């Protein structure tokens, strides 16, 4: 590769010369596939290339995964958990290179890259600790008390396809793969074509942790080719991405009669009640709206503030936003990094410009910053936004948020719920009990009180996902593990066939069964 600004940056990182080429070379293809250039948003220059896998390459990867899964399924849950715990350790030990790769691929700030790193060992430890009991055989009531019994076993579905986006390429490649592996499945992961190297680096660490060869495969290339081929070959799909792509994934999974989880977009509301502390809420709004330059599915994009707190909140929010530092250093410091590419920058710019054309006021930001990086955009706060404008209704997925005064809690709830999406929301108040009460009224999969999203995401024991256009299914918690298993019921009779014994007349047996049914109905209310 000719010496470019990107190659100069690479030399200053911990990424060794030839490392990215080495990672790309691990993807097995038939040789018929072309290659795709990978560029860094830090300088908008190429940093490497990956194979554009064909449908046959994908099918072959799933076949390899399926062969490896047969032995993995026979390992105990504790053996599988030990490997995932070691993987969590390795992610922490190799954080310097992983942070550099994430920053290079996404242009995000190092502090937000670190959030991705920390998530993986925590997820490993949670499922390693809780997985064995969640997957243990469960005794259930039999058909007839004492005469029969029932046991439920949880068996891996087989091969899980994980399709992940570019915005959190490390976390979102692994957070769904870890429980899938723990449950005894193989995984074939399709990362976004813009951010393939971090997934490949993680695959290396999984093998170093002791994961058997072939069990975790990566297929790269364009989603429109690789995605459908993957859905046609696997037994379950865990998809994270945009709502429209999610619909096509669901349609294809439905045709194949396989299950899927869909973690999709959001237009997340934040509700600031009349008793909220404006400074605290403003701090939360900055963290929520501008983490990862707003390219976060959980980020608030609509803030409804009780009009008794509106001015104080807006002053504090605008002040804190203007103090944010933009930058693309490969070190802790700047809080706001780059957007992913030029198309995305154009989309963000268009949302803001059309809102302003429709009468919105810019309280902060509103400009691209090519002086900082080719795709950087200022953290932007809008007010007086037309509720029908694109920025009010559609996901921007950038550092852009609108503030709206509301006349009280009822209007705040009504406007928060006025969306097709339902991913994440937050409620701000000094009365946490009141906050939890308001949270119950908001139609979202997660509602955080006095925090924009971290307290919900990092509660690994609690399910996370969306309603409405934000998706189907849940990750995290027992729900995030049970999606990857088939429940099998083994029912045993202690008295032979549950039928009239020889010599008993059908009339007598019918009477007996009616009596038994009435007793069982009574018992059902009292027996736990
Ligand atoms: P996309 O839906 O465009 O892409 C997501 C993934 O799907 C990529 O790997 C992409 O591949 C792949 N893909 C593209 N076409 C298909 C297809 N036909 N079949 C199967 N897979 C396909 O998402 P974005 O790039 O727009 O990602 C951002 C979106 O993700 C936002 O809407 C955001 O809100 C959402 N998101 C949701 C999260 C959640 O937990 N709810 C978390 C993070 C993001 P490729 O790009 O390589 O072509």
Coordinates of C-alpha atoms and ligand atoms in Angstrom, one line a residue:
X1 CA 0.0 0.0 0.0
X2 CA 1.4 3.5 -0.9
X3 CA 2.4 5.6 2.1
X4 CA -0.7 7.5 3.1
X5 CA -1.9 9.4 6.2
X6 CA -3.7 6.1 7.2
X7 CA -0.5 4.1 6.9
X8 CA 1.3 6.7 9.0
X9 CA -1.4 6.4 11.6
X10 CA -1.2 2.6 11.5
X11 CA 2.5 2.8 12.3
X12 CA 1.8 4.8 15.4
X13 CA -0.7 2.2 16.7
X14 CA -0.1 -1.2 18.2
X15 CA -1.4 -2.9 15.0
X16 CA 1.6 -4.7 13.6
X17 CA 2.5 -4.3 10.0
X18 CA 0.7 -7.0 7.9
X19 CA -1.7 -7.8 10.8
X20 CA -4.9 -6.7 8.9
X21 CA -3.8 -8.6 5.8
X22 CA -3.2 -11.6 8.0
X23 CA -6.6 -11.4 9.5
X24 CA -8.3 -11.1 6.1
X25 CA -6.4 -14.1 4.9
X26 CA -8.1 -16.3 7.5
X27 CA -11.5 -16.1 5.7
X28 CA -11.9 -19.3 3.7
X29 CA -13.2 -18.8 0.2
X30 CA -13.4 -20.9 -2.9
X31 CA -11.2 -18.4 -4.8
X32 CA -14.0 -17.2 -7.0
X33 CA -14.8 -14.2 -4.7
X34 CA -13.7 -10.7 -5.5
X35 CA -12.5 -8.4 -2.7
X36 CA -13.8 -5.3 -1.1
X37 CA -11.8 -2.3 0.0
X38 CA -12.0 -1.3 3.7
X39 CA -11.4 2.4 4.4
X40 CA -10.8 4.3 7.6
X41 CA -13.1 7.2 8.4
X42 CA -10.1 8.8 10.2
X43 CA -8.6 9.8 6.9
X44 CA -11.0 8.3 4.3
X45 CA -8.3 6.1 2.9
X46 CA -8.0 2.4 2.3
X47 CA -6.6 0.3 5.2
X48 CA -7.0 -3.2 3.6
X49 CA -9.3 -5.5 1.7
X50 CA -11.6 -8.4 2.6
X51 CA -13.1 -11.2 0.5
X52 CA -16.6 -10.5 -0.9
X53 CA -17.8 -14.0 0.0
X54 CA -20.2 -15.7 -2.4
X55 CA -23.3 -17.7 -1.4
X56 CA -21.2 -20.9 -1.8
X57 CA -18.5 -19.5 0.5
X58 CA -21.2 -18.8 3.1
X59 CA -22.7 -22.3 2.8
X60 CA -19.3 -23.9 3.2
X61 CA -18.6 -21.8 6.3
X62 CA -21.9 -23.0 7.8
X63 CA -21.0 -26.6 6.9
X64 CA -17.6 -26.3 8.7
X65 CA -19.4 -24.7 11.7
X66 CA -22.0 -27.5 11.8
X67 CA -19.3 -30.2 11.8
X68 CA -17.5 -28.6 14.7
X69 CA -20.8 -28.1 16.6
X70 CA -21.4 -31.8 17.0
X71 CA -18.6 -32.2 19.5
X72 CA -19.1 -28.9 21.2
X73 CA -22.7 -29.8 22.0
X74 CA -21.3 -32.8 23.9
X75 CA -19.0 -30.7 26.1
X76 CA -20.5 -29.8 29.5
X77 CA -21.8 -26.2 30.0
X78 CA -19.1 -25.7 32.6
X79 CA -16.4 -26.7 30.0
X80 CA -17.8 -24.2 27.5
X81 CA -18.1 -21.5 30.2
X82 CA -14.4 -21.9 31.1
X83 CA -13.3 -21.2 27.5
X84 CA -15.5 -18.1 27.3
X85 CA -14.1 -16.8 30.7
X86 CA -10.6 -17.2 29.2
X87 CA -11.8 -15.4 26.1
X88 CA -13.0 -12.5 28.4
X89 CA -9.5 -12.4 30.0
X90 CA -7.8 -12.3 26.6
X91 CA -10.0 -9.4 25.4
X92 CA -8.9 -7.4 28.4
X93 CA -5.3 -8.4 28.0
X94 CA -5.3 -7.5 24.3
X95 CA -7.2 -4.3 24.7
X96 CA -4.5 -2.0 23.3
X97 CA -4.7 -3.6 19.8
X98 CA -8.5 -4.0 20.0
X99 CA -9.0 -0.4 20.9
X100 CA -6.7 0.7 18.0
X101 CA -8.6 -1.6 15.5
X102 CA -12.0 -0.3 16.6
X103 CA -10.9 3.3 16.4
X104 CA -9.3 2.8 13.0
X105 CA -12.4 1.1 11.6
X106 CA -15.0 3.4 13.1
X107 CA -13.2 6.7 13.9
X108 CA -14.9 6.7 17.3
X109 CA -13.3 8.2 20.4
X110 CA -11.1 6.0 22.5
X111 CA -13.5 6.2 25.6
X112 CA -16.3 4.9 23.5
X113 CA -14.1 2.2 22.0
X114 CA -13.3 1.2 25.6
X115 CA -17.0 0.8 26.4
X116 CA -17.1 -1.9 23.7
X117 CA -14.1 -3.7 25.2
X118 CA -15.5 -3.8 28.7
X119 CA -18.8 -5.2 27.6
X120 CA -17.4 -8.5 26.3
X121 CA -15.7 -9.8 29.5
X122 CA -18.8 -8.8 31.5
X123 CA -21.0 -10.7 29.2
X124 CA -18.7 -13.8 29.3
X125 CA -18.6 -13.8 33.1
X126 CA -22.4 -13.3 33.4
X127 CA -23.2 -16.3 31.1
X128 CA -20.4 -18.4 32.5
X129 CA -21.9 -17.9 36.0
X130 CA -25.6 -18.1 35.2
X131 CA -25.6 -20.2 32.0
X132 CA -25.3 -23.6 33.7
X133 CA -28.5 -23.0 35.9
X134 CA -30.4 -21.4 33.0
X135 CA -29.7 -24.4 30.8
X136 CA -30.1 -27.1 33.5
X137 CA -32.9 -29.7 33.0
X138 CA -36.1 -28.5 34.7
X139 CA -38.7 -30.6 36.4
X140 CA -42.3 -29.7 35.5
X141 CA -45.7 -31.0 36.7
X142 CA -46.7 -34.2 35.0
X143 CA -50.0 -34.9 33.3
X144 CA -51.4 -36.7 36.4
X145 CA -49.7 -36.0 39.8
X146 CA -47.8 -39.1 41.1
X147 CA -48.7 -41.1 38.0
X148 CA -46.4 -39.2 35.6
X149 CA -43.6 -36.7 35.5
X150 CA -42.2 -34.2 32.9
X151 CA -38.7 -32.9 32.5
X152 CA -37.6 -30.1 30.1
X153 CA -34.2 -30.2 28.5
X154 CA -32.6 -27.4 26.5
X155 CA -30.7 -28.4 23.4
X156 CA -28.7 -26.1 21.2
X157 CA -30.4 -25.1 17.9
X158 CA -27.3 -25.9 15.9
X159 CA -25.6 -23.0 14.0
X160 CA -26.5 -19.4 14.8
X161 CA -26.0 -16.6 12.3
X162 CA -25.0 -13.3 13.9
X163 CA -25.4 -10.3 11.5
X164 CA -23.9 -7.2 13.1
X165 CA -23.6 -3.5 12.2
X166 CA -20.6 -1.1 12.1
X167 CA -21.5 1.3 15.0
X168 CA -20.4 -1.0 17.9
X169 CA -18.6 -3.6 15.8
X170 CA -16.8 -5.3 18.7
X171 CA -19.7 -5.5 21.2
X172 CA -22.4 -6.3 18.7
X173 CA -20.4 -9.1 17.0
X174 CA -19.8 -10.7 20.4
X175 CA -22.7 -9.9 22.7
X176 CA -25.0 -12.3 20.8
X177 CA -22.3 -14.8 19.9
X178 CA -21.2 -15.5 23.6
X179 CA -24.5 -16.9 24.8
X180 CA -25.0 -18.8 21.5
X181 CA -21.6 -20.6 22.0
X182 CA -22.3 -21.2 25.7
X183 CA -25.6 -22.9 24.8
X184 CA -23.6 -25.4 22.6
X185 CA -24.1 -23.8 19.2
X186 CA -21.6 -22.9 16.5
X187 CA -21.7 -19.3 15.3
X188 CA -21.2 -17.8 11.8
X189 CA -20.8 -14.1 12.1
X190 CA -21.3 -11.6 9.3
X191 CA -19.8 -8.2 10.3
X192 CA -20.6 -5.0 8.4
X193 CA -18.3 -4.7 5.4
X194 CA -17.0 -1.4 6.8
X195 CA -15.8 -3.0 10.1
X196 CA -14.6 -6.6 9.5
X197 CA -11.2 -6.5 11.1
X198 CA -12.3 -6.3 14.7
X199 CA -14.5 -9.4 14.3
X200 CA -11.6 -11.2 12.8
X201 CA -9.3 -10.2 15.7
X202 CA -11.9 -11.5 18.2
X203 CA -12.1 -14.8 16.3
X204 CA -8.3 -15.1 16.8
X205 CA -8.7 -14.6 20.5
X206 CA -11.6 -17.2 20.7
X207 CA -9.2 -19.8 19.3
X208 CA -6.4 -18.7 21.6
X209 CA -8.9 -19.2 24.5
X210 CA -9.4 -22.8 23.5
X211 CA -12.5 -22.6 21.3
X212 CA -12.4 -25.7 19.0
X213 CA -11.5 -24.9 15.4
X214 CA -14.3 -24.1 13.0
X215 CA -16.8 -23.3 15.7
X216 CA -16.8 -19.5 15.2
X217 CA -16.6 -18.6 11.6
X218 CA -16.5 -15.1 9.9
X219 CA -18.0 -14.4 6.5
X220 CA -17.4 -11.0 4.9
X221 CA -18.9 -9.2 2.0
X222 CA -22.0 -7.3 1.0
X223 CA -25.0 -7.8 3.2
X224 CA -27.3 -8.2 0.2
X225 CA -25.4 -11.3 -0.8
X226 CA -24.0 -12.7 2.4
X227 CA -27.0 -12.0 4.6
X228 CA -29.6 -14.1 2.6
X229 CA -27.1 -16.9 2.1
X230 CA -26.5 -17.1 5.8
X231 CA -30.1 -17.0 6.7
X232 CA -30.8 -19.9 4.3
X233 CA -28.1 -22.1 5.9
X234 CA -28.3 -21.5 9.7
X235 CA -30.8 -22.5 12.4
X236 CA -31.3 -19.1 14.1
X237 CA -30.4 -15.5 13.2
X238 CA -29.4 -12.8 15.6
X239 CA -29.6 -9.6 13.6
X240 CA -28.7 -6.1 14.7
X241 CA -29.2 -3.2 12.2
X242 CA -31.7 -1.0 10.6
X243 CA -35.4 -1.6 10.7
X244 CA -35.9 -2.0 6.9
X245 CA -33.1 -4.6 6.7
X246 CA -34.6 -6.2 9.8
X247 CA -37.9 -6.7 7.9
X248 CA -36.1 -8.5 5.1
X249 CA -34.2 -10.7 7.6
X250 CA -37.5 -11.6 9.3
X251 CA -39.3 -12.4 6.0
X252 CA -36.5 -14.8 4.9
X253 CA -36.2 -16.4 8.4
X254 CA -40.0 -16.9 8.3
X255 CA -39.8 -18.6 4.9
X256 CA -37.2 -20.9 6.3
X257 CA -39.2 -21.5 9.5
X258 CA -36.3 -20.5 11.7
X259 CA -36.5 -18.1 14.6
X260 CA -34.7 -14.8 14.8
X261 CA -34.1 -11.9 17.1
X262 CA -34.1 -8.4 15.6
X263 CA -32.4 -5.5 17.4
X264 CA -33.3 -2.5 15.3
X265 CA -33.4 1.2 15.3
X266 CA -34.9 3.7 17.6
X267 CA -36.1 7.3 18.0
X268 CA -35.5 7.3 21.7
X269 CA -37.3 9.8 24.0
X270 CA -35.8 11.4 27.2
X271 CA -38.3 12.8 29.6
X272 CA -37.2 15.5 32.1
X273 CA -39.9 15.8 34.9
X274 CA -40.6 19.0 36.8
X275 CA -38.7 17.7 39.9
X276 CA -35.5 16.8 37.9
X277 CA -32.2 18.4 38.7
X278 CA -31.5 20.3 35.4
X279 CA -27.7 19.9 35.7
X280 CA -27.9 16.1 36.2
X281 CA -30.3 15.7 33.4
X282 CA -28.1 17.9 31.1
X283 CA -25.1 15.7 32.0
X284 CA -27.2 12.7 31.0
X285 CA -28.4 14.2 27.8
X286 CA -24.8 15.0 26.7
X287 CA -23.7 11.4 27.5
X288 CA -26.8 9.9 25.8
X289 CA -27.0 12.0 22.7
X290 CA -23.3 12.3 21.8
X291 CA -21.7 9.0 22.8
X292 CA -20.1 7.5 19.7
X293 CA -21.1 10.7 17.9
X294 CA -24.8 9.7 18.4
X295 CA -24.3 6.5 16.4
X296 CA -25.8 4.5 19.2
X297 CA -29.2 2.7 18.8
X298 CA -30.0 3.7 22.5
X299 CA -29.2 7.4 22.1
X300 CA -31.9 9.9 23.0
X301 CA -32.9 12.0 19.9
X302 CA -36.0 13.7 21.4
X303 CA -35.9 15.4 24.8
X304 CA -39.2 16.4 26.4
X305 CA -38.7 18.8 29.3
X306 CA -41.3 20.1 31.7
X307 CA -41.6 23.8 30.9
X308 CA -40.9 24.7 34.5
X309 CA -37.4 23.3 34.1
X310 CA -36.9 24.0 30.3
X311 CA -34.7 27.1 30.5
X312 CA -32.4 25.8 33.2
X313 CA -32.1 22.5 31.4
X314 CA -31.4 24.0 28.0
X315 CA -28.8 26.4 29.5
X316 CA -26.9 23.6 31.2
X317 CA -27.2 21.2 28.2
X318 CA -26.1 23.8 25.6
X319 CA -23.2 24.8 27.8
X320 CA -22.0 21.3 28.4
X321 CA -22.4 20.4 24.7
X322 CA -20.3 23.4 23.6
X323 CA -17.5 22.2 25.9
X324 CA -17.2 18.8 24.2
X325 CA -13.9 18.2 22.4
X326 CA -14.0 16.8 18.9
X327 CA -11.0 14.8 17.7
X328 CA -9.6 11.6 16.2
X329 CA -6.7 10.9 18.4
X330 CA -5.8 7.3 19.2
X331 CA -5.7 8.2 22.9
X332 CA -8.1 9.2 25.6
X333 CA -9.0 12.9 25.3
X334 CA -11.5 13.9 22.7
X335 CA -15.1 13.0 23.5
X336 CA -16.6 13.1 20.1
X337 CA -15.1 11.2 17.1
X338 CA -16.2 10.7 13.5
X339 CA -19.2 9.5 11.7
X340 CA -18.7 6.3 9.8
X341 CA -18.6 7.6 6.2
X342 CA -19.5 10.3 3.7
X343 CA -23.0 8.9 3.0
X344 CA -23.9 8.9 6.7
X345 CA -22.5 12.5 7.1
X346 CA -24.7 13.6 4.2
X347 CA -27.8 12.0 5.9
X348 CA -27.1 13.7 9.2
X349 CA -26.5 17.1 7.5
X350 CA -29.7 16.7 5.5
X351 CA -31.8 16.0 8.7
X352 CA -30.4 19.2 10.3
X353 CA -30.7 21.4 7.2
X354 CA -34.3 20.4 6.5
X355 CA -35.3 20.9 10.1
X356 CA -33.8 24.4 10.0
X357 CA -35.5 25.1 6.7
X358 CA -38.8 24.1 8.4
X359 CA -38.3 26.6 11.2
X360 CA -36.1 24.9 13.8
X361 CA -33.5 26.9 15.8
X362 CA -30.0 25.7 16.2
X363 CA -29.0 26.0 19.9
X364 CA -25.6 24.4 19.3
X365 CA -23.6 22.9 16.5
X366 CA -25.1 22.3 13.1
X367 CA -21.9 22.1 11.0
X368 CA -19.6 19.5 9.5
X369 CA -16.0 19.7 10.7
X370 CA -13.7 18.7 7.9
X371 CA -10.9 20.5 9.8
X372 CA -11.2 17.7 12.5
X373 CA -11.8 14.7 10.2
X374 CA -13.4 14.1 6.8
X375 CA -16.7 12.9 8.4
X376 CA -16.9 14.8 11.6
X377 CA -20.0 16.7 12.6
X378 CA -20.6 19.0 15.6
X379 CA -22.8 17.9 18.4
X380 CA -26.0 19.6 17.6
X381 CA -29.1 20.7 19.6
X382 CA -32.3 21.8 17.9
X383 CA -35.3 23.6 19.3
X384 CA -38.7 24.7 17.8
X385 CA -38.7 21.6 15.6
X386 CA -41.7 20.9 13.5
X387 CA -43.1 17.6 14.9
X388 CA -43.7 16.3 11.4
X389 CA -40.1 17.0 10.1
X390 CA -37.7 14.1 9.3
X391 CA -35.5 15.0 12.3
X392 CA -38.5 14.7 14.6
X393 CA -39.8 11.3 13.3
X394 CA -36.9 9.4 11.7
X395 CA -33.8 8.0 13.3
X396 CA -30.9 10.4 12.6
X397 CA -28.2 8.1 14.1
X398 CA -25.8 11.0 14.5
X399 CA -24.9 13.8 17.0
X400 CA -28.3 15.5 16.7
X401 CA -31.0 15.9 19.3
X402 CA -34.1 18.1 19.6
X403 CA -35.5 19.6 22.8
X404 CA -39.2 20.2 23.3
X405 CA -41.0 22.0 26.2
X406 CA -44.0 20.1 27.6
X407 CA -46.7 21.2 30.0
X408 CA -46.4 18.2 32.4
X409 CA -45.9 14.5 32.8
X410 CA -49.0 13.5 30.8
X411 CA -48.0 15.4 27.7
X412 CA -44.4 14.1 28.1
X413 CA -45.6 10.5 28.2
X414 CA -48.0 11.0 25.3
X415 CA -45.3 12.6 23.1
X416 CA -42.7 10.0 24.1
X417 CA -45.1 7.3 22.9
X418 CA -45.9 9.1 19.7
X419 CA -43.4 7.0 17.6
X420 CA -43.3 3.8 15.6
X421 CA -40.2 2.9 17.5
X422 CA -39.8 1.6 21.0
X423 CA -36.2 0.8 21.9
X424 CA -35.0 2.8 24.8
X425 CA -36.2 5.8 26.9
X426 CA -35.1 7.6 30.0
X427 CA -36.9 9.5 32.8
X428 CA -35.3 12.1 34.9
X429 CA -36.5 13.0 38.4
X430 CA -35.3 13.4 42.0
X431 CA -38.1 10.9 43.0
X432 CA -36.9 7.5 41.8
X433 CA -40.2 5.8 42.7
X434 CA -42.1 8.4 40.6
X435 CA -39.6 7.8 37.8
X436 CA -40.3 4.0 37.9
X437 CA -44.0 4.8 37.7
X438 CA -43.6 7.0 34.6
X439 CA -41.2 4.3 33.1
X440 CA -44.1 1.8 33.2
X441 CA -46.2 4.2 30.9
X442 CA -43.5 4.4 28.2
X443 CA -43.7 2.0 25.3
X444 CA -40.1 0.9 25.0
X445 CA -38.2 -2.3 25.7
X446 CA -35.9 -0.5 28.1
X447 CA -36.6 2.6 30.2
X448 CA -33.8 4.0 32.4
X449 CA -34.4 6.2 35.3
X450 CA -31.7 9.0 35.8
X451 CA -29.3 7.5 33.3
X452 CA -29.6 7.7 29.5
X453 CA -28.8 4.0 28.6
X454 CA -25.8 2.5 30.4
X455 CA -27.7 1.4 33.5
X456 CA -30.0 -0.6 31.2
X457 CA -27.5 -2.0 28.8
X458 CA -25.0 -2.9 31.5
X459 CA -27.7 -4.8 33.5
X460 CA -26.6 -8.0 31.7
X461 CA -29.0 -10.0 33.8
X462 CA -32.0 -8.1 32.4
X463 CA -33.4 -8.5 28.9
X464 CA -32.8 -5.8 26.3
X465 CA -34.6 -5.2 23.0
X466 CA -37.3 -3.3 21.3
X467 CA -41.0 -3.1 20.6
X468 CA -42.8 -1.9 17.4
X469 CA -40.3 -1.0 14.7
X470 CA -37.4 -1.4 17.1
X471 CA -37.5 -5.2 16.8
X472 CA -38.4 -8.6 18.2
X473 CA -36.8 -10.8 20.8
X474 CA -34.3 -10.0 23.6
X475 CA -30.6 -10.2 24.2
X476 CA -29.0 -10.3 27.7
X477 CA -30.4 -12.2 30.7
X478 CA -31.9 -15.7 30.7
X479 CA -34.0 -14.6 27.7
X480 CA -30.8 -13.9 25.7
X481 CA -29.6 -17.4 26.2
X482 CA -32.9 -19.3 25.9
X483 CA -33.5 -18.0 22.4
X484 CA -30.6 -20.2 21.2
X485 CA -32.0 -23.5 22.5
X486 CA -34.9 -25.8 21.7
X487 CA -36.9 -26.9 24.7
X488 CA -37.6 -30.7 24.6
X489 CA -40.1 -32.2 27.0
X490 CA -39.4 -35.7 28.2
X491 CA -42.7 -37.0 29.8
X492 CA -42.7 -40.3 31.7
X493 CA -45.6 -42.4 32.9
X494 CA -45.2 -44.5 36.0
X495 CA -48.3 -46.6 35.2
X496 CA -48.0 -47.4 31.6
X497 CA -50.3 -45.9 29.0
X498 CA -52.7 -43.3 30.4
X499 CA -55.7 -45.1 29.2
X500 CA -58.4 -47.4 30.7
X501 CA -56.7 -50.4 32.3
X502 CA -57.8 -53.8 30.9
X503 CA -61.2 -54.8 32.2
X504 CA -62.4 -51.3 33.1
X505 CA -65.5 -50.3 31.3
X506 CA -65.3 -47.1 29.1
X507 CA -68.3 -45.6 31.1
X508 CA -66.5 -46.1 34.4
X509 CA -63.2 -44.7 33.0
X510 CA -65.0 -41.7 31.6
X511 CA -66.5 -41.0 35.0
X512 CA -63.1 -41.4 36.6
X513 CA -61.4 -39.0 34.1
X514 CA -64.1 -36.4 34.7
X515 CA -63.7 -36.6 38.5
X516 CA -59.9 -36.5 38.1
X517 CA -60.1 -33.4 35.8
X518 CA -62.2 -31.6 38.4
X519 CA -59.7 -32.4 41.2
X520 CA -56.8 -31.3 39.0
X521 CA -58.5 -28.0 38.2
X522 CA -58.9 -27.3 42.0
X523 CA -55.3 -28.4 42.7
X524 CA -53.9 -26.2 39.9
X525 CA -55.0 -23.2 42.0
X526 CA -53.4 -24.4 45.2
X527 CA -50.3 -26.4 44.2
X528 CA -47.4 -24.1 43.5
Ligands
LIG1 P1 -28.0 -2.2 8.2 O1 -29.3 -2.8 8.4 O2 -27.8 -1.5 6.9 O3 -26.8 -3.3 8.3 C1 -26.7 -4.1 9.4 C2 -26.0 -5.4 9.0 O4 -26.9 -6.1 8.1 C3 -24.7 -5.2 8.2 O5 -23.9 -6.3 8.5 C4 -25.2 -5.3 6.8 O6 -24.2 -5.7 5.9 C5 -26.2 -6.4 6.9 N1 -27.2 -6.5 5.8 C6 -27.4 -5.6 4.8 N2 -28.4 -6.0 3.9 C7 -28.7 -7.3 4.4 C8 -29.7 -8.2 4.0 N3 -30.4 -8.1 2.9 N4 -29.8 -9.4 4.7 C9 -29.1 -9.6 5.8 N5 -28.1 -8.7 6.2 C10 -28.0 -7.5 5.5 O7 -27.8 -1.3 9.4 P2 -27.0 0.1 9.5 O8 -25.6 0.0 8.8 O9 -27.9 1.2 9.0 O10 -26.7 0.1 11.0 C11 -27.3 1.0 11.8 C12 -28.6 0.6 12.3 O11 -28.5 -0.4 13.3 C13 -29.4 1.8 13.0 O12 -30.7 1.8 12.6 C14 -29.3 1.4 14.5 O13 -30.3 2.0 15.2 C15 -29.3 -0.1 14.4 N6 -28.8 -0.7 15.6 C16 -29.6 -1.3 16.5 C17 -29.1 -1.7 17.7 C18 -30.0 -2.4 18.7 O14 -29.5 -3.1 19.6 N7 -31.3 -2.3 18.7 C19 -27.7 -1.6 18.1 C20 -26.9 -0.9 17.1 C21 -27.4 -0.5 15.9 P3 -23.3 -4.7 5.0 O15 -23.5 -3.3 5.6 O16 -21.9 -5.2 5.1 O17 -23.9 -4.7 3.6

